[in-house]
PDB file of C-alpha atoms in Angstrom:
ATOM      1  CA  MET A 967      12.480  50.308  19.364  1.00  0.00           C
ATOM      2  CA  ALA A 968       8.909  50.011  18.042  1.00  0.00           C
ATOM      3  CA  SER A 969      10.307  48.995  14.638  1.00  0.00           C
ATOM      4  CA  MET A 970      12.457  46.307  16.261  1.00  0.00           C
ATOM      5  CA  MET A 971       9.460  44.996  18.229  1.00  0.00           C
ATOM      6  CA  ASN A 972       7.392  44.839  15.048  1.00  0.00           C
ATOM      7  CA  ARG A 973      10.124  42.855  13.305  1.00  0.00           C
ATOM      8  CA  ARG A 974      10.375  40.489  16.271  1.00  0.00           C
ATOM      9  CA  GLY A 975       6.611  40.072  16.288  1.00  0.00           C
ATOM     10  CA  ALA A 976       6.561  39.339  12.589  1.00  0.00           C
ATOM     11  CA  LEU A 977       9.401  36.824  12.953  1.00  0.00           C
ATOM     12  CA  SER A 978       7.626  35.152  15.853  1.00  0.00           C
ATOM     13  CA  ALA A 979       4.397  34.911  13.855  1.00  0.00           C
ATOM     14  CA  PHE A 980       6.292  33.489  10.866  1.00  0.00           C
ATOM     15  CA  VAL A 981       8.037  30.857  12.998  1.00  0.00           C
ATOM     16  CA  SER A 982       4.752  29.926  14.681  1.00  0.00           C
ATOM     17  CA  SER A 983       3.081  29.604  11.308  1.00  0.00           C
ATOM     18  CA  VAL A 984       5.842  27.360   9.948  1.00  0.00           C
ATOM     19  CA  LEU A 985       5.876  25.188  13.087  1.00  0.00           C
ATOM     20  CA  GLY A 986       2.099  25.001  12.995  1.00  0.00           C
ATOM     21  CA  SER A 987       2.166  23.877   9.377  1.00  0.00           C
ATOM     22  CA  LEU A 988       4.797  21.241  10.145  1.00  0.00           C
ATOM     23  CA  VAL A 989       2.801  19.913  13.095  1.00  0.00           C
ATOM     24  CA  ALA A 990      -0.387  19.860  11.019  1.00  0.00           C
ATOM     25  CA  GLY A 991       1.450  18.106   8.200  1.00  0.00           C
ATOM     26  CA  GLU A 992       2.808  15.495  10.592  1.00  0.00           C
ATOM     27  CA  ALA A 993      -0.674  15.006  12.029  1.00  0.00           C
ATOM     28  CA  ARG A 994      -2.125  14.513   8.554  1.00  0.00           C
ATOM     29  CA  ALA A 995       0.648  12.073   7.661  1.00  0.00           C
ATOM     30  CA  ALA A 996       0.090  10.113  10.869  1.00  0.00           C
ATOM     31  CA  LYS A 997      -3.643  10.056  10.192  1.00  0.00           C
ATOM     32  CA  MET A 998      -3.108   8.802   6.621  1.00  0.00           C
ATOM     33  CA  ASP A 999      -0.744   6.109   7.894  1.00  0.00           C
ATOM     34  CA  ASN A1000      -3.345   4.902  10.378  1.00  0.00           C
ATOM     35  CA  PRO A1001      -4.607   1.514   9.068  1.00  0.00           C
ATOM     36  CA  ALA A1002      -7.943   2.099  10.784  1.00  0.00           C
ATOM     37  CA  ILE A1003      -8.508   5.055   8.451  1.00  0.00           C
ATOM     38  CA  THR A1004      -6.575   4.001   5.361  1.00  0.00           C
ATOM     39  CA  PRO A1005      -6.028   0.236   5.286  1.00  0.00           C
ATOM     40  CA  PRO A1006      -2.838  -1.056   3.694  1.00  0.00           C
ATOM     41  CA  ASP A1007      -2.655  -1.385  -0.064  1.00  0.00           C
ATOM     42  CA  PRO A1008      -3.155  -4.772  -1.720  1.00  0.00           C
ATOM     43  CA  THR A1009      -0.004  -6.840  -2.094  1.00  0.00           C
ATOM     44  CA  GLU A1010      -1.129  -9.066  -4.968  1.00  0.00           C
ATOM     45  CA  ALA A1011      -1.074  -7.839  -8.568  1.00  0.00           C
ATOM     46  CA  ILE A1012      -1.569  -9.388 -12.008  1.00  0.00           C
ATOM     47  CA  VAL A1013       0.375  -7.766 -14.852  1.00  0.00           C
ATOM     48  CA  LEU A1014      -1.757  -7.735 -17.990  1.00  0.00           C
ATOM     49  CA  TRP A1015       0.995  -7.702 -20.594  1.00  0.00           C
ATOM     50  CA  PRO A1016       4.196  -9.329 -19.217  1.00  0.00           C
ATOM     51  CA  SER A1017       6.070  -8.626 -22.446  1.00  0.00           C
ATOM     52  CA  GLY A1018       4.715  -5.089 -22.747  1.00  0.00           C
ATOM     53  CA  ALA A1019       1.373  -3.570 -23.720  1.00  0.00           C
ATOM     54  CA  PRO A1020       0.611  -3.559 -27.453  1.00  0.00           C
ATOM     55  CA  GLY A1021       1.368  -0.545 -29.615  1.00  0.00           C
ATOM     56  CA  GLY A1022       3.672   1.269 -27.216  1.00  0.00           C
ATOM     57  CA  GLU A1023       6.487   2.121 -29.604  1.00  0.00           C
ATOM     58  CA  GLY A1024       5.544   5.811 -29.721  1.00  0.00           C
ATOM     59  CA  VAL A1025       4.741   6.247 -26.036  1.00  0.00           C
ATOM     60  CA  LYS A1026       7.074   8.663 -24.208  1.00  0.00           C
ATOM     61  CA  VAL A1027       5.135   9.466 -21.030  1.00  0.00           C
ATOM     62  CA  GLU A1028       6.241   8.258 -17.595  1.00  0.00           C
ATOM     63  CA  GLU A1029       3.966   6.445 -15.164  1.00  0.00           C
ATOM     64  CA  ARG A1030       3.634   7.910 -11.678  1.00  0.00           C
ATOM     65  CA  ILE A1031       1.274   8.186  -8.714  1.00  0.00           C
ATOM     66  CA  VAL A1032       0.172  11.549  -7.307  1.00  0.00           C
ATOM     67  CA  GLU A1033      -1.485  12.257  -3.946  1.00  0.00           C
ATOM     68  CA  ARG A1034      -4.346  14.667  -4.510  1.00  0.00           C
ATOM     69  CA  GLY A1035      -5.223  15.251  -0.847  1.00  0.00           C
ATOM     70  CA  ASP A1036      -8.486  14.809   1.001  1.00  0.00           C
ATOM     71  CA  PRO A1037     -10.026  17.098   3.665  1.00  0.00           C
ATOM     72  CA  LYS A1038     -10.560  14.120   5.978  1.00  0.00           C
ATOM     73  CA  GLY A1039      -6.944  12.983   5.714  1.00  0.00           C
ATOM     74  CA  LEU A1040      -7.792   9.892   3.678  1.00  0.00           C
ATOM     75  CA  LYS A1041      -5.525   8.854   0.853  1.00  0.00           C
ATOM     76  CA  ASP A1042      -6.737  10.080  -2.515  1.00  0.00           C
ATOM     77  CA  ARG A1043      -4.170   8.938  -5.048  1.00  0.00           C
ATOM     78  CA  ALA A1044      -4.269   8.780  -8.813  1.00  0.00           C
ATOM     79  CA  GLN A1045      -1.968   7.047 -11.278  1.00  0.00           C
ATOM     80  CA  VAL A1046      -1.157   9.043 -14.395  1.00  0.00           C
ATOM     81  CA  HIS A1047       0.254   7.744 -17.686  1.00  0.00           C
ATOM     82  CA  THR A1048      -0.155   4.013 -17.020  1.00  0.00           C
ATOM     83  CA  ARG A1049       2.621   2.142 -18.823  1.00  0.00           C
ATOM     84  CA  ALA A1050       2.237  -1.299 -17.230  1.00  0.00           C
ATOM     85  CA  PRO A1051      -1.488  -2.100 -16.961  1.00  0.00           C
ATOM     86  CA  LYS A1052      -2.357  -4.415 -14.090  1.00  0.00           C
ATOM     87  CA  LEU A1053      -5.033  -5.757 -11.775  1.00  0.00           C
ATOM     88  CA  GLU A1054      -4.748  -5.254  -8.012  1.00  0.00           C
ATOM     89  CA  VAL A1055      -6.367  -8.177  -6.184  1.00  0.00           C
ATOM     90  CA  PHE A1056      -8.646  -8.126  -3.133  1.00  0.00           C
ATOM     91  CA  ARG A1057      -9.476 -11.611  -1.846  1.00  0.00           C
ATOM     92  CA  PRO A1058     -12.488 -12.081   0.439  1.00  0.00           C
ATOM     93  CA  LYS A1059     -12.237 -14.112   3.644  1.00  0.00           C
ATOM     94  CA  THR A1060     -15.228 -16.179   2.514  1.00  0.00           C
ATOM     95  CA  PRO A1061     -15.662 -16.218  -1.293  1.00  0.00           C
ATOM     96  CA  ASN A1062     -19.248 -16.146  -2.552  1.00  0.00           C
ATOM     97  CA  GLY A1063     -18.311 -17.627  -5.930  1.00  0.00           C
ATOM     98  CA  ALA A1064     -18.416 -14.359  -7.894  1.00  0.00           C
ATOM     99  CA  ALA A1065     -15.887 -11.715  -8.939  1.00  0.00           C
ATOM    100  CA  VAL A1066     -16.002  -7.998  -9.743  1.00  0.00           C
ATOM    101  CA  MET A1067     -13.527  -6.074 -11.895  1.00  0.00           C
ATOM    102  CA  LEU A1068     -13.528  -2.428 -10.782  1.00  0.00           C
ATOM    103  CA  ILE A1069     -12.615   0.263 -13.304  1.00  0.00           C
ATOM    104  CA  PRO A1070     -11.925   3.615 -11.599  1.00  0.00           C
ATOM    105  CA  GLY A1071     -12.444   6.938 -13.308  1.00  0.00           C
ATOM    106  CA  GLY A1072     -10.176   9.901 -13.927  1.00  0.00           C
ATOM    107  CA  GLY A1073     -11.326  11.578 -17.139  1.00  0.00           C
ATOM    108  CA  TYR A1074      -9.167   9.223 -19.239  1.00  0.00           C
ATOM    109  CA  GLU A1075      -6.167  11.168 -17.913  1.00  0.00           C
ATOM    110  CA  ARG A1076      -5.564   9.180 -14.719  1.00  0.00           C
ATOM    111  CA  VAL A1077      -6.782   6.182 -12.695  1.00  0.00           C
ATOM    112  CA  VAL A1078      -8.235   7.112  -9.297  1.00  0.00           C
ATOM    113  CA  LEU A1079      -6.843   4.470  -6.931  1.00  0.00           C
ATOM    114  CA  ASP A1080      -8.480   4.903  -3.552  1.00  0.00           C
ATOM    115  CA  LYS A1081     -11.883   6.524  -3.857  1.00  0.00           C
ATOM    116  CA  GLU A1082     -13.202   4.529  -6.812  1.00  0.00           C
ATOM    117  CA  GLY A1083     -10.934   1.505  -6.635  1.00  0.00           C
ATOM    118  CA  TYR A1084      -9.604   0.204  -3.364  1.00  0.00           C
ATOM    119  CA  GLU A1085     -12.425   1.439  -1.095  1.00  0.00           C
ATOM    120  CA  THR A1086     -15.187  -0.132  -3.161  1.00  0.00           C
ATOM    121  CA  ALA A1087     -13.136  -3.309  -3.619  1.00  0.00           C
ATOM    122  CA  ARG A1088     -12.818  -3.664   0.165  1.00  0.00           C
ATOM    123  CA  TRP A1089     -16.581  -3.197   0.591  1.00  0.00           C
ATOM    124  CA  LEU A1090     -17.360  -5.835  -2.040  1.00  0.00           C
ATOM    125  CA  ALA A1091     -14.708  -8.241  -0.734  1.00  0.00           C
ATOM    126  CA  GLY A1092     -16.346  -7.940   2.668  1.00  0.00           C
ATOM    127  CA  ARG A1093     -19.458  -9.386   1.042  1.00  0.00           C
ATOM    128  CA  GLY A1094     -17.644 -12.300  -0.536  1.00  0.00           C
ATOM    129  CA  TYR A1095     -16.712 -10.948  -3.968  1.00  0.00           C
ATOM    130  CA  THR A1096     -13.195 -11.531  -5.260  1.00  0.00           C
ATOM    131  CA  CYS A1097     -12.232  -8.084  -6.548  1.00  0.00           C
ATOM    132  CA  PHE A1098      -9.780  -6.816  -9.125  1.00  0.00           C
ATOM    133  CA  VAL A1099      -8.997  -3.110  -9.572  1.00  0.00           C
ATOM    134  CA  LEU A1100      -7.960  -2.326 -13.153  1.00  0.00           C
ATOM    135  CA  PHE A1101      -5.141   0.102 -13.928  1.00  0.00           C
ATOM    136  CA  TYR A1102      -5.624   0.848 -17.622  1.00  0.00           C
ATOM    137  CA  ARG A1103      -3.816   2.935 -20.244  1.00  0.00           C
ATOM    138  CA  MET A1104      -4.840   6.416 -21.308  1.00  0.00           C
ATOM    139  CA  PRO A1105      -6.021   6.872 -24.915  1.00  0.00           C
ATOM    140  CA  GLY A1106      -4.189  10.166 -25.410  1.00  0.00           C
ATOM    141  CA  ASP A1107      -0.731   8.923 -24.361  1.00  0.00           C
ATOM    142  CA  GLY A1108       0.387   7.813 -27.818  1.00  0.00           C
ATOM    143  CA  TRP A1109      -0.625   4.141 -27.866  1.00  0.00           C
ATOM    144  CA  ALA A1110      -1.195   2.831 -31.378  1.00  0.00           C
ATOM    145  CA  ALA A1111      -4.778   1.789 -30.575  1.00  0.00           C
ATOM    146  CA  GLY A1112      -5.696   5.296 -29.400  1.00  0.00           C
ATOM    147  CA  GLY A1113      -9.236   5.247 -28.028  1.00  0.00           C
ATOM    148  CA  ASP A1114      -9.239   1.446 -27.995  1.00  0.00           C
ATOM    149  CA  ALA A1115      -6.098   1.107 -25.825  1.00  0.00           C
ATOM    150  CA  PRO A1116      -8.202   1.055 -22.618  1.00  0.00           C
ATOM    151  CA  LEU A1117     -10.533  -1.510 -24.210  1.00  0.00           C
ATOM    152  CA  GLN A1118      -7.551  -3.732 -25.010  1.00  0.00           C
ATOM    153  CA  ASP A1119      -6.674  -3.661 -21.312  1.00  0.00           C
ATOM    154  CA  ALA A1120     -10.248  -4.355 -20.195  1.00  0.00           C
ATOM    155  CA  GLN A1121     -10.605  -7.309 -22.583  1.00  0.00           C
ATOM    156  CA  ARG A1122      -7.261  -8.762 -21.541  1.00  0.00           C
ATOM    157  CA  ALA A1123      -8.058  -8.215 -17.854  1.00  0.00           C
ATOM    158  CA  ILE A1124     -11.409 -10.020 -17.845  1.00  0.00           C
ATOM    159  CA  ARG A1125      -9.791 -12.944 -19.672  1.00  0.00           C
ATOM    160  CA  LEU A1126      -7.011 -13.169 -17.083  1.00  0.00           C
ATOM    161  CA  ILE A1127      -9.601 -13.021 -14.300  1.00  0.00           C
ATOM    162  CA  ARG A1128     -11.507 -15.927 -15.827  1.00  0.00           C
ATOM    163  CA  ALA A1129      -8.271 -17.876 -16.281  1.00  0.00           C
ATOM    164  CA  ARG A1130      -7.777 -17.693 -12.491  1.00  0.00           C
ATOM    165  CA  ALA A1131     -11.349 -18.449 -11.464  1.00  0.00           C
ATOM    166  CA  ASP A1132     -10.905 -22.061 -10.337  1.00  0.00           C
ATOM    167  CA  GLY A1133      -7.792 -21.322  -8.315  1.00  0.00           C
ATOM    168  CA  MET A1134      -9.319 -18.289  -6.604  1.00  0.00           C
ATOM    169  CA  GLY A1135     -12.675 -19.726  -5.604  1.00  0.00           C
ATOM    170  CA  PHE A1136     -15.132 -18.096  -7.978  1.00  0.00           C
ATOM    171  CA  SER A1137     -16.960 -19.095 -11.154  1.00  0.00           C
ATOM    172  CA  ALA A1138     -15.742 -17.935 -14.549  1.00  0.00           C
ATOM    173  CA  ASP A1139     -19.353 -17.278 -15.545  1.00  0.00           C
ATOM    174  CA  ARG A1140     -20.028 -15.024 -12.542  1.00  0.00           C
ATOM    175  CA  VAL A1141     -17.722 -12.119 -13.379  1.00  0.00           C
ATOM    176  CA  ALA A1142     -19.151  -8.599 -13.146  1.00  0.00           C
ATOM    177  CA  ILE A1143     -17.556  -5.271 -14.048  1.00  0.00           C
ATOM    178  CA  MET A1144     -18.096  -1.937 -12.286  1.00  0.00           C
ATOM    179  CA  GLY A1145     -16.915   1.328 -13.794  1.00  0.00           C
ATOM    180  CA  PHE A1146     -16.930   4.858 -12.397  1.00  0.00           C
ATOM    181  CA  SER A1147     -17.088   8.064 -14.478  1.00  0.00           C
ATOM    182  CA  ALA A1148     -14.610   7.598 -17.368  1.00  0.00           C
ATOM    183  CA  GLY A1149     -14.156   4.066 -16.032  1.00  0.00           C
ATOM    184  CA  GLY A1150     -17.914   3.785 -16.509  1.00  0.00           C
ATOM    185  CA  HIS A1151     -17.374   4.576 -20.165  1.00  0.00           C
ATOM    186  CA  LEU A1152     -14.748   1.842 -20.389  1.00  0.00           C
ATOM    187  CA  ALA A1153     -17.132  -0.575 -18.652  1.00  0.00           C
ATOM    188  CA  ALA A1154     -19.925   0.392 -21.065  1.00  0.00           C
ATOM    189  CA  ASN A1155     -17.533   0.084 -24.009  1.00  0.00           C
ATOM    190  CA  LEU A1156     -16.589  -3.428 -22.879  1.00  0.00           C
ATOM    191  CA  THR A1157     -20.263  -4.254 -22.317  1.00  0.00           C
ATOM    192  CA  THR A1158     -21.265  -3.289 -25.853  1.00  0.00           C
ATOM    193  CA  ARG A1159     -18.049  -4.006 -27.818  1.00  0.00           C
ATOM    194  CA  PHE A1160     -16.717  -6.985 -25.876  1.00  0.00           C
ATOM    195  CA  ASP A1161     -16.276  -9.075 -29.034  1.00  0.00           C
ATOM    196  CA  VAL A1162     -14.344  -6.517 -31.101  1.00  0.00           C
ATOM    197  CA  GLU A1163     -10.877  -7.919 -31.834  1.00  0.00           C
ATOM    198  CA  THR A1164      -8.568  -5.210 -30.550  1.00  0.00           C
ATOM    199  CA  TYR A1165      -5.277  -7.129 -30.235  1.00  0.00           C
ATOM    200  CA  PRO A1166      -3.669 -10.384 -31.446  1.00  0.00           C
ATOM    201  CA  ALA A1167      -3.676 -13.283 -28.975  1.00  0.00           C
ATOM    202  CA  ARG A1168      -0.707 -13.482 -26.606  1.00  0.00           C
ATOM    203  CA  ASP A1169      -1.395 -16.761 -24.803  1.00  0.00           C
ATOM    204  CA  ASP A1170      -4.086 -19.321 -23.940  1.00  0.00           C
ATOM    205  CA  ALA A1171      -5.980 -16.822 -21.785  1.00  0.00           C
ATOM    206  CA  ASP A1172      -6.863 -14.871 -24.920  1.00  0.00           C
ATOM    207  CA  SER A1173      -9.138 -17.679 -26.036  1.00  0.00           C
ATOM    208  CA  LEU A1174     -11.457 -16.982 -23.077  1.00  0.00           C
ATOM    209  CA  PRO A1175     -14.621 -14.860 -23.433  1.00  0.00           C
ATOM    210  CA  THR A1176     -14.594 -11.115 -22.832  1.00  0.00           C
ATOM    211  CA  LYS A1177     -18.330 -10.634 -22.280  1.00  0.00           C
ATOM    212  CA  PRO A1178     -19.044  -9.599 -18.684  1.00  0.00           C
ATOM    213  CA  ASN A1179     -21.822 -11.450 -16.906  1.00  0.00           C
ATOM    214  CA  LEU A1180     -23.117  -8.184 -15.470  1.00  0.00           C
ATOM    215  CA  SER A1181     -22.142  -4.516 -15.686  1.00  0.00           C
ATOM    216  CA  ALA A1182     -22.469  -1.629 -13.240  1.00  0.00           C
ATOM    217  CA  LEU A1183     -22.081   1.903 -14.578  1.00  0.00           C
ATOM    218  CA  ILE A1184     -21.595   4.433 -11.775  1.00  0.00           C
ATOM    219  CA  TYR A1185     -22.074   8.106 -12.798  1.00  0.00           C
ATOM    220  CA  PRO A1186     -20.683   6.996 -16.172  1.00  0.00           C
ATOM    221  CA  VAL A1187     -19.365   8.929 -19.123  1.00  0.00           C
ATOM    222  CA  ILE A1188     -21.340   7.440 -22.016  1.00  0.00           C
ATOM    223  CA  THR A1189     -21.959   9.548 -25.072  1.00  0.00           C
ATOM    224  CA  LEU A1190     -19.447  11.461 -27.177  1.00  0.00           C
ATOM    225  CA  ASP A1191     -22.284  13.533 -28.622  1.00  0.00           C
ATOM    226  CA  LEU A1192     -21.357  17.157 -27.913  1.00  0.00           C
ATOM    227  CA  ALA A1193     -24.808  17.858 -26.480  1.00  0.00           C
ATOM    228  CA  ALA A1194     -24.108  15.775 -23.350  1.00  0.00           C
ATOM    229  CA  ALA A1195     -20.489  14.623 -23.550  1.00  0.00           C
ATOM    230  CA  HIS A1196     -17.888  14.991 -20.833  1.00  0.00           C
ATOM    231  CA  GLY A1197     -15.493  17.238 -22.728  1.00  0.00           C
ATOM    232  CA  GLY A1198     -12.258  15.953 -21.214  1.00  0.00           C
ATOM    233  CA  SER A1199     -13.001  12.288 -21.830  1.00  0.00           C
ATOM    234  CA  ARG A1200     -14.187  13.028 -25.366  1.00  0.00           C
ATOM    235  CA  LYS A1201     -10.974  14.898 -26.150  1.00  0.00           C
ATOM    236  CA  GLN A1202      -8.800  12.048 -24.908  1.00  0.00           C
ATOM    237  CA  LEU A1203     -10.758   9.278 -26.632  1.00  0.00           C
ATOM    238  CA  LEU A1204     -10.672  11.074 -29.983  1.00  0.00           C
ATOM    239  CA  ALA A1205      -7.098  12.391 -29.652  1.00  0.00           C
ATOM    240  CA  GLN A1206      -5.793  10.317 -32.548  1.00  0.00           C
ATOM    241  CA  ARG A1207      -8.885  10.197 -34.752  1.00  0.00           C
ATOM    242  CA  ASP A1208     -11.629  12.763 -34.303  1.00  0.00           C
ATOM    243  CA  THR A1209     -14.253  11.864 -36.876  1.00  0.00           C
ATOM    244  CA  PRO A1210     -18.047  11.541 -36.619  1.00  0.00           C
ATOM    245  CA  GLU A1211     -17.758   7.817 -37.337  1.00  0.00           C
ATOM    246  CA  ARG A1212     -15.238   7.286 -34.531  1.00  0.00           C
ATOM    247  CA  ALA A1213     -17.364   9.307 -32.105  1.00  0.00           C
ATOM    248  CA  ILE A1214     -20.305   7.010 -32.832  1.00  0.00           C
ATOM    249  CA  GLU A1215     -18.132   3.914 -32.444  1.00  0.00           C
ATOM    250  CA  LEU A1216     -16.959   5.079 -29.019  1.00  0.00           C
ATOM    251  CA  SER A1217     -20.441   6.116 -27.813  1.00  0.00           C
ATOM    252  CA  PRO A1218     -21.744   2.995 -26.041  1.00  0.00           C
ATOM    253  CA  GLU A1219     -25.400   4.060 -26.236  1.00  0.00           C
ATOM    254  CA  LYS A1220     -25.080   3.831 -30.020  1.00  0.00           C
ATOM    255  CA  GLN A1221     -23.523   0.349 -29.836  1.00  0.00           C
ATOM    256  CA  VAL A1222     -26.246  -1.310 -27.736  1.00  0.00           C
ATOM    257  CA  ARG A1223     -27.720  -4.470 -29.267  1.00  0.00           C
ATOM    258  CA  GLU A1224     -29.845  -7.378 -28.196  1.00  0.00           C
ATOM    259  CA  GLY A1225     -28.338 -10.085 -26.016  1.00  0.00           C
ATOM    260  CA  LEU A1226     -26.090  -7.934 -23.824  1.00  0.00           C
ATOM    261  CA  SER A1227     -25.618  -8.806 -20.162  1.00  0.00           C
ATOM    262  CA  PRO A1228     -27.673  -7.064 -17.443  1.00  0.00           C
ATOM    263  CA  VAL A1229     -26.687  -3.473 -16.672  1.00  0.00           C
ATOM    264  CA  PHE A1230     -27.029  -1.547 -13.383  1.00  0.00           C
ATOM    265  CA  GLN A1231     -26.802   2.252 -13.558  1.00  0.00           C
ATOM    266  CA  LEU A1232     -26.398   4.968 -10.960  1.00  0.00           C
ATOM    267  CA  HIS A1233     -26.208   8.751 -11.279  1.00  0.00           C
ATOM    268  CA  ALA A1234     -26.946  11.935  -9.337  1.00  0.00           C
ATOM    269  CA  ALA A1235     -29.217  14.521 -10.940  1.00  0.00           C
ATOM    270  CA  ASP A1236     -26.966  17.333  -9.685  1.00  0.00           C
ATOM    271  CA  ASP A1237     -23.808  15.941 -11.300  1.00  0.00           C
ATOM    272  CA  LYS A1238     -22.039  18.982 -12.746  1.00  0.00           C
ATOM    273  CA  SER A1239     -19.125  17.034 -14.277  1.00  0.00           C
ATOM    274  CA  VAL A1240     -20.857  14.275 -16.225  1.00  0.00           C
ATOM    275  CA  PRO A1241     -24.459  15.219 -17.114  1.00  0.00           C
ATOM    276  CA  VAL A1242     -27.095  12.773 -15.939  1.00  0.00           C
ATOM    277  CA  GLU A1243     -28.242  12.590 -19.568  1.00  0.00           C
ATOM    278  CA  ASN A1244     -25.397  10.117 -20.116  1.00  0.00           C
ATOM    279  CA  SER A1245     -27.137   7.515 -17.975  1.00  0.00           C
ATOM    280  CA  LEU A1246     -30.565   8.402 -19.354  1.00  0.00           C
ATOM    281  CA  LEU A1247     -29.346   7.853 -22.926  1.00  0.00           C
ATOM    282  CA  MET A1248     -27.801   4.496 -22.027  1.00  0.00           C
ATOM    283  CA  PHE A1249     -30.887   3.353 -20.150  1.00  0.00           C
ATOM    284  CA  SER A1250     -33.160   4.228 -23.094  1.00  0.00           C
ATOM    285  CA  ALA A1251     -30.898   2.382 -25.521  1.00  0.00           C
ATOM    286  CA  LEU A1252     -30.734  -0.727 -23.319  1.00  0.00           C
ATOM    287  CA  LYS A1253     -34.499  -0.722 -22.763  1.00  0.00           C
ATOM    288  CA  ALA A1254     -35.147  -0.397 -26.499  1.00  0.00           C
ATOM    289  CA  LYS A1255     -33.100  -3.536 -27.168  1.00  0.00           C
ATOM    290  CA  GLY A1256     -34.601  -5.573 -24.347  1.00  0.00           C
ATOM    291  CA  VAL A1257     -31.413  -5.698 -22.268  1.00  0.00           C
ATOM    292  CA  PRO A1258     -32.162  -6.290 -18.547  1.00  0.00           C
ATOM    293  CA  THR A1259     -31.401  -2.994 -16.861  1.00  0.00           C
ATOM    294  CA  GLU A1260     -32.028  -0.996 -13.697  1.00  0.00           C
ATOM    295  CA  MET A1261     -31.273   2.691 -13.148  1.00  0.00           C
ATOM    296  CA  HIS A1262     -31.194   4.814  -9.990  1.00  0.00           C
ATOM    297  CA  ILE A1263     -31.135   8.597 -10.298  1.00  0.00           C
ATOM    298  CA  PHE A1264     -30.661  10.406  -6.978  1.00  0.00           C
ATOM    299  CA  GLU A1265     -31.546  14.045  -6.426  1.00  0.00           C
ATOM    300  CA  GLU A1266     -28.156  14.898  -4.946  1.00  0.00           C
ATOM    301  CA  GLY A1267     -24.705  13.395  -4.752  1.00  0.00           C
ATOM    302  CA  GLY A1268     -22.668  15.358  -7.264  1.00  0.00           C
ATOM    303  CA  HIS A1269     -19.897  13.521  -9.070  1.00  0.00           C
ATOM    304  CA  GLY A1270     -17.184  11.162  -7.927  1.00  0.00           C
ATOM    305  CA  PHE A1271     -18.764  10.275  -4.599  1.00  0.00           C
ATOM    306  CA  GLY A1272     -17.844   6.578  -4.569  1.00  0.00           C
ATOM    307  CA  LEU A1273     -18.451   5.401  -1.004  1.00  0.00           C
ATOM    308  CA  ARG A1274     -16.616   8.344   0.551  1.00  0.00           C
ATOM    309  CA  PHE A1275     -19.024  11.223   0.039  1.00  0.00           C
ATOM    310  CA  THR A1276     -22.402   9.563   0.576  1.00  0.00           C
ATOM    311  CA  SER A1277     -22.843   9.813   4.352  1.00  0.00           C
ATOM    312  CA  GLY A1278     -26.251  11.142   5.334  1.00  0.00           C
ATOM    313  CA  LYS A1279     -27.536  11.203   1.756  1.00  0.00           C
ATOM    314  CA  PRO A1280     -30.038   8.867   0.069  1.00  0.00           C
ATOM    315  CA  VAL A1281     -27.349   7.980  -2.489  1.00  0.00           C
ATOM    316  CA  ALA A1282     -25.573   6.069   0.312  1.00  0.00           C
ATOM    317  CA  ALA A1283     -27.920   3.182  -0.515  1.00  0.00           C
ATOM    318  CA  TRP A1284     -26.263   2.509  -3.861  1.00  0.00           C
ATOM    319  CA  PRO A1285     -23.850  -0.336  -2.901  1.00  0.00           C
ATOM    320  CA  ASN A1286     -26.682  -2.396  -1.441  1.00  0.00           C
ATOM    321  CA  LEU A1287     -28.846  -1.680  -4.480  1.00  0.00           C
ATOM    322  CA  PHE A1288     -26.048  -2.983  -6.703  1.00  0.00           C
ATOM    323  CA  GLU A1289     -25.580  -6.095  -4.580  1.00  0.00           C
ATOM    324  CA  ALA A1290     -29.315  -6.868  -4.741  1.00  0.00           C
ATOM    325  CA  PHE A1291     -29.321  -6.427  -8.533  1.00  0.00           C
ATOM    326  CA  ALA A1292     -26.229  -8.621  -8.924  1.00  0.00           C
ATOM    327  CA  LYS A1293     -27.666 -11.413  -6.796  1.00  0.00           C
ATOM    328  CA  ARG A1294     -30.962 -11.237  -8.654  1.00  0.00           C
ATOM    329  CA  HIS A1295     -29.032 -11.890 -11.869  1.00  0.00           C
ATOM    330  CA  GLY A1296     -26.862 -14.668 -10.477  1.00  0.00           C
ATOM    331  CA  VAL A1297     -23.657 -12.724  -9.758  1.00  0.00           C
TER     332      VAL A1297
END
């Protein structure tokens, strides 16, 4: 009898556990579907390469979106293996005449949609900026351009943004870029190598300039020097050609020159993923060449905080610091 009672007790506990998990799962799903917590996704997109991205003959990977989960129940999605690069559009109710292209991070293995893309775009759109979130290709996925495949997308994207400026209520010479983590590397790469010809022209938009009017690098991957590099990003960028010369070419701090657009930088000193030395190296290089620049290093914040993980910390001030810098430089 005692054995039977134990089995019944175990079965009851198992059933309760399963039911509890189902209820909790339903609660999380309901919370994530609540527009007050996770607003609906944008419905407007601009495909970068309507006839297909360049150099994709050897690409076999499949594009998909994964939900990574968040302790607060917020969406935290990432797109892996981008095959069809695009811009997701966030239009402000009252345009201020400027635009921002956001470049999320993901270690050059994925594009983080929500935390470093959509959430920041909504904040900026609320302040009048027309925003575009860039979904770019990964350098290790077999594209012919390798480490320059993301740069092809960034160059094409900023041209398409400028081509739509008049119709969308902003000025083509007030276009900023903002990159996070590995997206910060892509933003820095575009900032310093904007005029490198990475692909043959497809249409009239490709005659437009690729130089951003202002750049924001948020806890960015910068150097490929082994002393301070983010190992994962370095591996992906050099997947097809790992030579000292290529590492220098893809290290933005070594490509800084006079005449670049103003650069805003942000990093946390306790970042354990991307060493703060990345921002320090970039700041020193920009300062040496007389490029207008501002850098904020916060004592704490870690990595990948975006807007989501800043509550109650001094680093929560960063969006307003960026906005002040942008306005001071006409963006």
